[in-house]
Short mmCIF file of C-alpha atoms and ligand atoms in Angstrom, two decimals:
data_model
loop_
_atom_site.label_atom_id
_atom_site.label_comp_id
_atom_site.label_asym_id
_atom_site.label_seq_id
_atom_site.Cartn_x
_atom_site.Cartn_y
_atom_site.Cartn_z
CA MET A 215 101.62 60.02 87.33
CA THR A 216 104.16 60.15 89.60
CA ILE A 217 104.90 63.79 91.48
CA LYS A 218 108.89 65.10 91.66
CA PRO A 219 109.67 66.24 95.27
CA ALA A 220 109.91 70.06 95.07
CA ARG A 221 112.99 71.72 96.63
CA THR A 222 111.56 74.86 97.52
CA ARG A 223 113.16 78.25 99.60
CA PHE A 224 111.74 81.42 101.29
CA ALA A 225 115.15 83.87 100.74
CA PRO A 226 114.36 86.95 102.90
CA SER A 227 117.32 89.84 103.75
CA PRO A 228 117.71 90.38 106.76
CA THR A 229 116.65 93.84 107.01
CA GLY A 230 113.57 94.42 109.27
CA HIS A 231 110.44 92.27 110.35
CA LEU A 232 108.81 89.52 108.79
CA HIS A 233 105.65 90.64 107.04
CA LEU A 234 102.53 89.45 105.51
CA GLY A 235 104.12 89.86 101.95
CA GLY A 236 107.20 87.39 102.99
CA ALA A 237 104.77 84.85 105.25
CA ARG A 238 102.46 84.31 101.99
CA THR A 239 105.66 83.60 100.21
CA ALA A 240 106.71 81.60 102.71
CA LEU A 241 103.48 79.53 103.30
CA TYR A 242 103.22 78.94 99.19
CA ALA A 243 106.67 77.62 99.19
CA TYR A 244 105.94 75.49 102.19
CA LEU A 245 103.23 74.51 100.80
CA LEU A 246 104.57 73.16 97.36
CA ALA A 247 107.40 71.37 99.11
CA LYS A 248 105.07 69.53 101.66
CA LYS A 249 102.74 68.69 98.63
CA THR A 250 105.01 66.81 96.56
CA GLY A 251 107.43 65.49 99.82
CA GLY A 252 110.10 67.63 98.82
CA GLN A 253 112.03 70.15 101.22
CA PHE A 254 111.27 73.71 101.80
CA ILE A 255 114.55 75.84 102.92
CA LEU A 256 115.11 79.20 104.70
CA ARG A 257 118.21 80.93 103.09
CA ILE A 258 119.04 84.06 104.54
CA GLU A 259 120.25 86.89 102.15
CA ASP A 260 122.72 89.20 103.77
CA THR A 261 124.88 90.52 101.38
CA ASP A 262 123.70 94.12 101.72
CA ILE A 263 125.32 94.41 104.95
CA LYS A 264 124.53 97.96 105.63
CA ARG A 265 120.66 97.49 105.41
CA THR A 266 121.20 94.35 107.88
CA VAL A 267 119.18 94.86 110.70
CA PRO A 268 120.39 93.01 114.25
CA GLY A 269 117.60 90.90 115.12
CA SER A 270 115.99 90.61 112.09
CA GLU A 271 117.48 87.08 110.99
CA GLN A 272 115.55 85.43 114.99
CA GLU A 273 112.47 87.95 113.98
CA ILE A 274 112.08 85.89 110.75
CA MET A 275 113.13 82.00 111.97
CA ASP A 276 110.49 82.95 115.31
CA GLY A 277 108.01 84.33 113.21
CA LEU A 278 108.09 80.83 110.61
CA ARG A 279 108.12 78.58 113.34
CA TRP A 280 105.26 80.43 115.05
CA LEU A 281 103.41 80.51 111.73
CA GLY A 282 103.87 76.39 112.15
CA LEU A 283 106.40 76.89 108.50
CA GLN A 284 109.17 74.94 109.50
CA TYR A 285 111.69 74.45 107.32
CA ASP A 286 113.44 71.19 106.85
CA GLU A 287 116.95 73.02 106.45
CA GLY A 288 118.51 76.37 107.06
CA PRO A 289 120.85 78.67 109.01
CA ASP A 290 120.17 77.50 112.50
CA ILE A 291 119.17 73.63 111.60
CA GLY A 292 122.00 73.23 108.84
CA GLY A 293 121.07 71.05 105.91
CA LYS A 294 123.10 69.45 103.29
CA PHE A 295 123.89 72.43 100.70
CA GLY A 296 124.56 74.71 103.76
CA PRO A 297 125.58 77.40 104.83
CA TYR A 298 122.51 78.82 104.63
CA ARG A 299 123.25 82.31 105.29
CA GLN A 300 124.58 84.36 102.02
CA THR A 301 127.76 86.25 104.30
CA ASP A 302 129.21 82.79 105.20
CA ARG A 303 129.09 81.52 101.68
CA ARG A 304 131.28 84.50 99.77
CA GLU A 305 134.07 82.72 98.04
CA LEU A 306 131.34 80.77 96.45
CA TYR A 307 129.87 83.68 94.37
CA GLN A 308 133.39 85.29 94.02
CA ALA A 309 134.60 81.62 92.00
CA HIS A 310 131.27 81.89 89.64
CA ALA A 311 131.68 85.59 89.00
CA LYS A 312 135.58 84.92 87.77
CA ALA A 313 133.85 82.20 86.14
CA LEU A 314 131.31 84.33 84.42
CA VAL A 315 134.56 86.45 83.34
CA ASP A 316 135.97 83.52 82.13
CA SER A 317 133.52 82.43 79.68
CA GLY A 318 133.27 86.08 78.34
CA HIS A 319 129.80 86.52 80.32
CA ALA A 320 130.88 89.05 82.79
CA TYR A 321 133.60 91.95 83.01
CA PRO A 322 135.30 94.04 85.82
CA CYS A 323 133.87 97.42 86.22
CA PHE A 324 136.31 100.94 87.30
CA CYS A 325 133.82 103.41 86.89
CA THR A 326 133.98 105.16 90.20
CA ALA A 327 130.55 106.47 92.12
CA GLU A 328 131.25 109.74 90.93
CA ARG A 329 131.83 108.55 87.69
CA LEU A 330 128.50 106.27 87.34
CA ASP A 331 126.54 109.15 89.23
CA LYS A 332 127.46 111.80 86.26
CA VAL A 333 126.37 109.52 83.83
CA ARG A 334 122.70 108.75 85.16
CA GLN A 335 122.40 112.48 85.40
CA GLU A 336 123.64 113.37 81.94
CA GLN A 337 120.85 110.22 81.15
CA MET A 338 118.03 111.62 82.78
CA LYS A 339 118.78 115.37 81.25
CA ARG A 340 118.06 113.56 78.06
CA LYS A 341 115.20 111.36 79.32
CA GLU A 342 116.52 107.82 78.94
CA ASN A 343 116.26 105.18 81.06
CA THR A 344 119.14 105.26 83.36
CA HIS A 345 121.59 102.25 82.41
CA TYR A 346 125.35 101.73 82.84
CA ASP A 347 126.96 103.13 79.59
CA GLY A 348 129.17 99.97 78.95
CA THR A 349 132.74 101.86 79.11
CA CYS A 350 134.24 99.23 80.53
CA ARG A 351 132.05 96.41 78.82
CA ALA A 352 134.57 97.54 76.21
CA LEU A 353 138.06 97.15 77.90
CA ALA A 354 140.34 94.31 76.38
CA PRO A 355 140.79 91.82 78.99
CA ASP A 356 144.20 92.29 79.39
CA GLU A 357 144.05 96.12 80.48
CA ALA A 358 141.52 95.20 82.61
CA ALA A 359 143.64 92.40 84.08
CA LYS A 360 146.47 94.74 84.37
CA ARG A 361 144.52 97.48 86.11
CA ILE A 362 143.04 94.55 89.23
CA ALA A 363 146.71 93.82 89.39
CA ASN A 364 147.76 97.21 90.17
CA GLY A 365 145.00 97.23 93.13
CA GLU A 366 142.18 99.21 91.31
CA PRO A 367 139.28 98.92 93.10
CA TYR A 368 136.53 97.35 90.35
CA THR A 369 133.03 95.55 90.52
CA ILE A 370 132.42 92.91 88.67
CA ARG A 371 129.46 92.91 85.87
CA PHE A 372 126.86 90.35 83.77
CA LYS A 373 127.28 91.18 80.29
CA VAL A 374 123.59 91.30 79.01
CA PRO A 375 123.41 90.27 75.20
CA HIS A 376 122.94 93.25 73.10
CA ASP A 377 120.77 92.07 70.28
CA GLY A 378 117.80 89.86 69.87
CA ALA A 379 115.04 89.50 73.13
CA THR A 380 114.67 87.38 76.32
CA VAL A 381 112.01 85.06 76.56
CA ALA A 382 111.54 84.52 80.54
CA HIS A 383 109.22 81.72 81.26
CA ASP A 384 106.94 82.56 84.73
CA ARG A 385 104.44 79.64 85.20
CA LEU A 386 101.67 82.28 86.88
CA ARG A 387 102.06 84.72 83.59
CA GLY A 388 103.86 82.51 80.53
CA ASP A 389 106.39 83.69 78.78
CA ILE A 390 107.44 87.07 79.06
CA THR A 391 109.41 88.62 76.44
CA THR A 392 111.82 91.65 76.71
CA GLU A 393 113.87 93.47 74.11
CA ASN A 394 117.60 92.90 75.54
CA LYS A 395 118.43 96.29 74.51
CA GLN A 396 115.95 97.27 77.15
CA LEU A 397 118.44 95.00 79.50
CA ASN A 398 121.23 96.36 81.81
CA ASP A 399 124.41 95.00 82.83
CA GLN A 400 124.11 94.99 85.91
CA VAL A 401 126.92 94.45 89.12
CA ILE A 402 127.06 91.02 89.88
CA LEU A 403 130.20 91.49 92.08
CA LYS A 404 130.42 94.25 94.44
CA THR A 405 134.17 96.17 95.04
CA ASP A 406 133.71 94.33 99.17
CA GLY A 407 133.80 91.31 97.23
CA LEU A 408 130.13 90.61 97.92
CA PRO A 409 127.66 89.17 95.21
CA THR A 410 124.30 91.11 94.77
CA TYR A 411 121.08 89.70 94.77
CA HIS A 412 121.19 88.54 91.13
CA LEU A 413 124.12 86.28 91.29
CA ALA A 414 124.13 85.28 95.04
CA ALA A 415 120.31 84.32 94.39
CA MET A 416 120.96 82.24 90.86
CA VAL A 417 123.99 80.51 92.35
CA ASP A 418 122.78 79.80 95.59
CA ASP A 419 118.89 78.19 93.59
CA HIS A 420 121.11 76.22 91.62
CA GLU A 421 123.94 75.33 94.43
CA MET A 422 120.78 74.24 96.48
CA GLN A 423 119.05 72.03 94.36
CA VAL A 424 115.99 74.54 94.08
CA THR A 425 113.23 73.21 91.80
CA HIS A 426 111.12 76.15 91.99
CA VAL A 427 111.53 79.72 92.54
CA ILE A 428 108.14 81.11 94.13
CA ARG A 429 109.01 85.04 94.78
CA GLY A 430 107.78 88.60 95.08
CA SER A 431 107.00 90.46 91.88
CA GLU A 432 109.35 93.21 92.53
CA TRP A 433 111.46 90.66 90.85
CA LEU A 434 109.68 91.19 87.45
CA GLY A 435 111.48 94.10 86.09
CA THR A 436 114.97 91.47 86.56
CA PHE A 437 113.75 89.07 85.97
CA PRO A 438 115.40 88.79 81.84
CA LEU A 439 118.75 89.52 83.70
CA HIS A 440 118.38 86.62 86.06
CA VAL A 441 117.58 84.01 83.70
CA ASN A 442 119.81 85.25 81.14
CA ILE A 443 122.68 84.68 84.23
CA VAL A 444 121.66 81.39 84.67
CA ARG A 445 121.78 80.17 80.66
CA ALA A 446 125.77 81.93 81.15
CA PHE A 447 126.39 78.91 83.45
CA GLY A 448 124.41 76.53 81.36
CA TRP A 449 122.04 75.66 84.48
CA GLU A 450 118.91 74.14 84.38
CA GLU A 451 116.29 76.77 85.09
CA PRO A 452 113.85 76.09 87.60
CA VAL A 453 110.40 76.62 87.52
CA TRP A 454 110.20 80.49 88.34
CA ALA A 455 106.75 82.12 89.63
CA HIS A 456 106.46 85.52 90.59
CA LEU A 457 103.69 86.39 93.29
CA SER A 458 100.74 89.15 92.83
CA ILE A 459 101.46 92.08 94.52
CA PHE A 460 99.04 93.34 97.60
CA LEU A 461 96.56 96.56 97.49
CA LYS A 462 95.90 98.71 100.16
CA PRO A 463 92.45 97.61 101.63
CA SER A 464 90.92 100.79 99.68
CA GLY A 465 92.04 98.46 96.30
CA LYS A 466 93.61 101.82 95.41
CA GLY A 467 97.78 101.31 94.96
CA LYS A 468 100.35 99.04 96.52
CA MET A 469 100.24 98.13 100.13
CA SER A 470 104.26 98.69 101.39
CA LYS A 471 105.62 98.56 104.95
CA ARG A 472 104.88 102.40 105.19
CA ASP A 473 101.08 101.79 105.72
CA ALA A 474 101.91 100.05 108.78
CA PRO A 475 100.95 102.47 111.11
CA ASP A 476 97.32 102.90 109.92
CA ALA A 477 96.79 99.34 109.86
CA MET A 478 98.09 99.60 113.35
CA LYS A 479 95.67 102.84 114.51
CA ASP A 480 92.49 100.11 113.49
CA GLY A 481 93.89 97.02 115.97
CA TYR A 482 95.97 95.11 112.84
CA SER A 483 99.03 95.16 111.49
CA VAL A 484 101.37 93.64 108.36
CA PHE A 485 103.84 92.39 110.59
CA ILE A 486 103.79 88.58 111.84
CA LYS A 487 105.29 90.05 115.06
CA ASP A 488 102.35 92.36 115.90
CA MET A 489 99.56 90.43 114.67
CA GLN A 490 100.99 87.67 117.37
CA ASP A 491 100.78 90.05 120.20
CA LEU A 492 97.25 91.48 118.94
CA GLY A 493 95.92 88.08 119.69
CA PHE A 494 96.06 86.73 116.06
CA THR A 495 96.39 82.80 116.05
CA PRO A 496 98.72 81.63 113.37
CA GLU A 497 95.98 79.11 111.71
CA GLY A 498 93.93 82.95 110.65
CA VAL A 499 97.01 84.25 109.76
CA LEU A 500 97.86 81.71 107.33
CA ASN A 501 94.13 81.34 106.12
CA TRP A 502 93.88 84.50 105.24
CA CYS A 503 97.40 84.98 103.60
CA ALA A 504 96.83 81.76 101.74
CA LEU A 505 93.27 83.26 99.66
CA MET A 506 95.20 86.34 98.92
CA GLY A 507 96.73 85.46 95.52
CA TRP A 508 95.49 81.36 95.44
CA GLY A 509 92.35 80.75 93.67
CA VAL A 510 90.46 78.85 95.82
CA ALA A 511 87.39 79.56 97.40
CA GLU A 512 87.09 82.84 99.28
CA ASP A 513 85.58 81.38 102.33
CA ASP A 514 87.17 78.03 102.30
CA VAL A 515 88.49 77.42 106.00
CA MET A 516 91.82 75.14 106.07
CA THR A 517 94.48 74.50 108.47
CA LEU A 518 98.14 74.12 107.10
CA ASP A 519 97.69 70.41 106.12
CA GLN A 520 95.00 70.75 104.86
CA MET A 521 96.32 73.78 102.64
CA ALA A 522 98.89 71.22 101.58
CA ASP A 523 96.71 68.25 100.78
CA ARG A 524 95.25 70.81 98.31
CA PHE A 525 97.89 73.32 97.36
CA THR A 526 98.94 73.39 93.54
CA ILE A 527 101.86 75.74 91.78
CA ASP A 528 98.99 76.17 89.05
CA SER A 529 96.11 77.24 91.13
CA LEU A 530 98.06 80.52 92.28
CA THR A 531 96.62 83.54 90.76
CA PRO A 532 99.09 86.85 89.93
CA SER A 533 95.78 89.22 90.21
CA PRO A 534 96.55 91.41 92.58
CA ALA A 535 94.70 91.05 96.00
CA ALA A 536 93.42 93.75 98.11
CA VAL A 537 94.05 93.39 102.13
CA ASN A 538 91.15 93.04 103.85
CA PHE A 539 91.45 93.16 107.96
CA GLN A 540 88.25 92.35 108.24
CA ARG A 541 88.54 89.07 106.40
CA LEU A 542 92.00 88.14 109.00
CA ASP A 543 89.20 88.85 111.92
CA HIS A 544 86.91 86.20 110.00
CA PHE A 545 89.74 83.55 109.94
CA ASN A 546 91.04 84.31 113.20
CA ALA A 547 87.20 83.83 114.73
CA THR A 548 86.60 80.69 112.56
CA HIS A 549 89.62 79.24 113.68
CA ILE A 550 89.53 79.60 117.37
CA ARG A 551 86.09 78.35 116.89
CA LEU A 552 87.97 74.95 115.79
CA PHE A 553 90.13 74.86 118.84
CA THR A 554 89.40 72.10 120.82
CA THR A 555 89.19 73.14 124.56
CA GLU A 556 92.42 72.48 125.96
CA ASP A 557 94.26 74.11 123.12
CA LEU A 558 92.28 77.13 123.08
CA ALA A 559 92.83 77.31 127.11
CA ALA A 560 96.69 76.89 126.40
CA ARG A 561 96.65 79.86 123.78
CA ILE A 562 94.76 82.35 125.78
CA LYS A 563 96.45 81.46 129.16
CA PRO A 564 99.15 83.63 128.63
CA TYR A 565 96.98 87.02 128.49
CA PHE A 566 95.51 86.42 131.47
CA THR A 567 98.76 86.12 133.27
CA ARG A 568 100.75 88.65 131.45
CA GLU A 569 98.02 91.25 133.38
CA GLY A 570 98.95 88.90 136.42
CA LEU A 571 96.26 87.40 137.28
CA ASN A 572 96.21 83.90 138.82
CA VAL A 573 94.96 81.49 136.54
CA ASP A 574 93.53 77.93 137.72
CA ASP A 575 93.36 75.64 135.03
CA GLY A 576 90.18 74.38 135.95
CA VAL A 577 88.47 77.34 135.91
CA LEU A 578 90.14 78.13 132.24
CA LEU A 579 89.34 74.74 130.76
CA LYS A 580 85.62 75.64 132.24
CA ILE A 581 85.20 78.94 130.86
CA VAL A 582 86.95 78.35 127.50
CA PRO A 583 83.43 77.05 126.27
CA LEU A 584 81.34 80.16 127.76
CA ILE A 585 83.90 82.64 125.63
CA ARG A 586 85.02 80.74 122.88
CA GLU A 587 81.49 81.82 120.54
CA ARG A 588 82.71 85.69 121.86
CA LEU A 589 86.36 85.93 120.58
CA THR A 590 87.56 87.19 117.47
CA THR A 591 91.35 87.58 118.69
CA LEU A 592 92.69 85.33 121.59
CA ASP A 593 93.57 88.68 123.76
CA ASP A 594 89.42 88.94 123.88
CA CYS A 595 89.50 86.40 126.34
CA LEU A 596 90.37 89.60 128.73
CA SER A 597 87.25 91.59 128.24
CA PHE A 598 85.26 88.27 128.46
CA GLY A 599 87.15 86.22 131.13
CA SER A 600 89.01 88.59 133.42
CA PHE A 601 86.73 88.66 135.94
CA PHE A 602 86.51 84.70 136.51
CA PHE A 603 90.32 85.04 138.17
CA LYS A 604 89.68 87.92 140.35
CA GLU A 605 88.86 88.40 144.06
CA ASN A 606 86.85 91.16 143.76
CA VAL A 607 85.15 93.18 140.67
CA THR A 608 84.85 96.82 140.47
CA PRO A 609 81.77 97.66 138.81
CA ASN A 610 80.95 101.08 137.72
CA PRO A 611 78.13 102.12 140.08
CA GLU A 612 75.97 103.49 137.35
CA ASP A 613 75.93 100.09 135.41
CA LEU A 614 74.32 98.73 138.65
CA ILE A 615 71.38 100.79 138.37
CA ALA A 616 68.43 98.66 136.11
CA LYS A 617 67.16 100.67 133.11
CA GLY A 618 63.97 102.22 134.05
CA LEU A 619 64.38 101.80 137.69
CA ASP A 620 66.79 104.35 140.62
CA ALA A 621 69.39 103.17 142.43
CA LYS A 622 67.20 102.53 145.75
CA GLN A 623 65.06 100.37 143.62
CA SER A 624 68.16 98.37 141.88
CA ALA A 625 69.38 97.98 145.99
CA GLN A 626 66.36 96.66 146.53
CA ILE A 627 66.45 93.76 143.42
CA ALA A 628 70.24 92.92 144.37
CA GLN A 629 69.27 92.03 147.94
CA ARG A 630 66.30 89.93 147.19
CA ALA A 631 68.52 88.20 144.47
CA TYR A 632 71.16 87.59 147.00
CA GLU A 633 68.43 86.23 149.46
CA ILE A 634 67.15 83.44 146.88
CA LEU A 635 70.79 82.60 145.89
CA ALA A 636 72.03 82.37 149.89
CA ALA A 637 68.75 79.94 150.45
CA GLN A 638 69.94 77.73 147.59
CA PRO A 639 72.57 74.75 148.92
CA ASP A 640 74.49 75.47 146.08
CA ILE A 641 75.24 78.13 142.98
CA SER A 642 74.94 75.71 140.23
CA HIS A 643 72.97 77.29 137.19
CA GLU A 644 70.36 74.69 137.09
CA ARG A 645 69.77 75.29 140.83
CA CYS A 646 69.40 79.11 140.40
CA GLU A 647 67.87 79.85 137.55
CA PRO A 648 64.65 78.65 137.79
CA PRO A 649 64.14 80.49 141.38
CA LEU A 650 65.58 83.87 139.99
CA ARG A 651 63.29 83.71 137.12
CA ALA A 652 59.72 82.80 139.26
CA TYR A 653 60.86 86.12 141.06
CA VAL A 654 61.29 88.20 137.49
CA GLU A 655 57.97 86.77 137.04
CA GLU A 656 56.32 87.77 140.30
CA SER A 657 57.68 90.90 140.12
CA GLY A 658 56.38 92.41 137.50
CA LEU A 659 60.35 93.43 136.61
CA ASN A 660 61.50 92.55 133.09
CA ALA A 661 64.65 89.65 133.31
CA ASN A 662 67.02 92.34 131.69
CA GLN A 663 66.69 94.54 134.75
CA VAL A 664 66.69 91.42 137.30
CA PHE A 665 69.74 89.54 135.54
CA GLY A 666 71.58 93.32 134.31
CA ILE A 667 71.90 94.07 138.11
CA LEU A 668 73.07 90.25 139.14
CA ARG A 669 75.21 90.51 135.75
CA VAL A 670 77.18 94.18 136.70
CA ALA A 671 77.72 92.86 139.93
CA THR A 672 79.18 89.05 139.73
CA THR A 673 81.42 90.21 137.25
CA GLY A 674 81.72 93.58 136.79
CA GLN A 675 80.40 94.36 133.76
CA LYS A 676 77.76 95.03 131.44
CA VAL A 677 79.10 92.22 128.98
CA SER A 678 79.70 88.97 130.07
CA PRO A 679 79.45 85.03 129.08
CA PRO A 680 75.64 83.59 130.00
CA LEU A 681 75.13 84.66 133.48
CA PHE A 682 74.42 81.56 135.00
CA GLU A 683 77.09 79.25 133.93
CA SER A 684 79.48 82.52 134.79
CA MET A 685 78.12 82.62 138.15
CA GLU A 686 78.29 79.06 138.40
CA ILE A 687 82.35 79.37 137.87
CA VAL A 688 82.88 82.36 140.14
CA GLY A 689 81.55 80.34 142.77
CA ARG A 690 78.91 80.93 145.85
CA GLU A 691 81.20 82.64 148.21
CA LYS A 692 82.53 85.13 145.59
CA CYS A 693 78.53 85.71 144.12
CA LEU A 694 77.52 86.30 146.98
CA ALA A 695 80.14 88.66 148.33
CA ARG A 696 80.04 91.11 144.74
CA ILE A 697 76.18 90.96 145.06
CA LYS A 698 76.64 92.54 148.72
CA ALA A 699 79.14 94.70 147.48
CA ALA A 700 77.16 96.07 144.77
CA ILE A 701 74.26 96.52 147.15
CA ASP A 702 76.44 98.68 149.45
CA ILE A 703 77.64 100.59 146.42
CA LEU A 704 73.88 101.17 145.30
CA GLU A 705 72.28 102.12 148.72
CA LYS A 706 75.39 105.05 149.04
CA MET A 707 74.17 106.36 145.37
N1 LIG B 260 116.25 88.55 99.33
C1 LIG B 260 114.77 88.76 98.49
C2 LIG B 260 114.25 89.58 99.33
O1 LIG B 260 114.38 90.15 100.15
C3 LIG B 260 114.47 87.61 98.36
C4 LIG B 260 113.95 87.61 97.06
C5 LIG B 260 113.94 85.85 96.50
O2 LIG B 260 112.51 85.41 97.04
O3 LIG B 260 114.39 85.45 95.67
O4 LIG B 260 113.67 90.37 98.76
#
């Protein structure tokens, strides 16, 4: 069976940060396009101009690129079906709204905001679902035309059917049947001449030849309206898939952008830009996102290409997924272990330089194998590796005192270790470890005491990568100087 190439799109509104939900929607759309040899489109849905946030469009594009979800068509790269920003396509929507009016599927509405508000209040008082009361639906077309000619402001509303039911097919949920009397004549073109989502997205998905609409489940409520609009035009329907919702980490209630501050307190975020700053990798973030809503094994570690290989739209699940940040840590750490040494070196280097450290690339390549297993996020490289790039370290004096000993005894041990190391022609771990271990044996001390002092002296910290390998990279002169400085500190205590 040959698979037809899918054209999919990610269609965010530029109203804020690219977040976890958006990234997952984009990912699935991307995967389907790649799997089938089709195209993935970025379309900016900016017709609600009051809500447009400057910089948001750029952040979305940067975020997708950082994640590796490169689109084939989009506002900044163009494409055959452009423009890809809805405010640049307004005439198209106006023409389509007019076509719907002409075919009797839509009508101009002259109701003012005040009147609509009053209608809404009254419906609420009567405990009814709020809906447009149909006043202008009943206007004779020539009467409406006269009022338009007189310059009266108007919107265009879609005329939903009143009888029967609408059956809309969602690929993940099957047929969804809605009684038409529950539908509402929604505005599709506003007084400012700009369309609402309901019209713009349907027109664009058709014009851009989108085959699969993969979107958030917040659109399930207006899904029957959308299929009615598509059918009114007589267009072929795309495959629709409404993704599962995210639950808060507690599993109770829907996760929303308002949960962001809580996540941030724990060193996590729901925003892609923050995740990047917090040291998460695109591979970790994507793997984590992918499994929230895709029915593959919970522990499957996959790169983007591997995901694209395995993806099918029918393996998506509509069941809600709780956001679990520990799993993000898990996937991030797992992918970090899979990077080549050169790749990981290039990824952690900016964290060191950002701290003002002078990074020697040769040293960096040597430390990567030592710290790789210890990293959960990329910025963990700082706590395990900064001392390699510093001239001096400043250990906490208390930490230099070995367990069960006092400062004076610790100074003597450091002195002896210094002499042993100074007597070696170099500081390779092969050369230095045996005589220091021999010293531990003959002194009757335990290894933790001796090596603990050395570790704090040479690295400045109690936890470090393997001691002898680290000392070798720090280098003979620097190590000896650091041990000397530690002896001084201990002797003054
Ligand atoms: N602009 C809509 C949003 O950001 C897009 C929904 C869709 O994918 O069709 O929610």
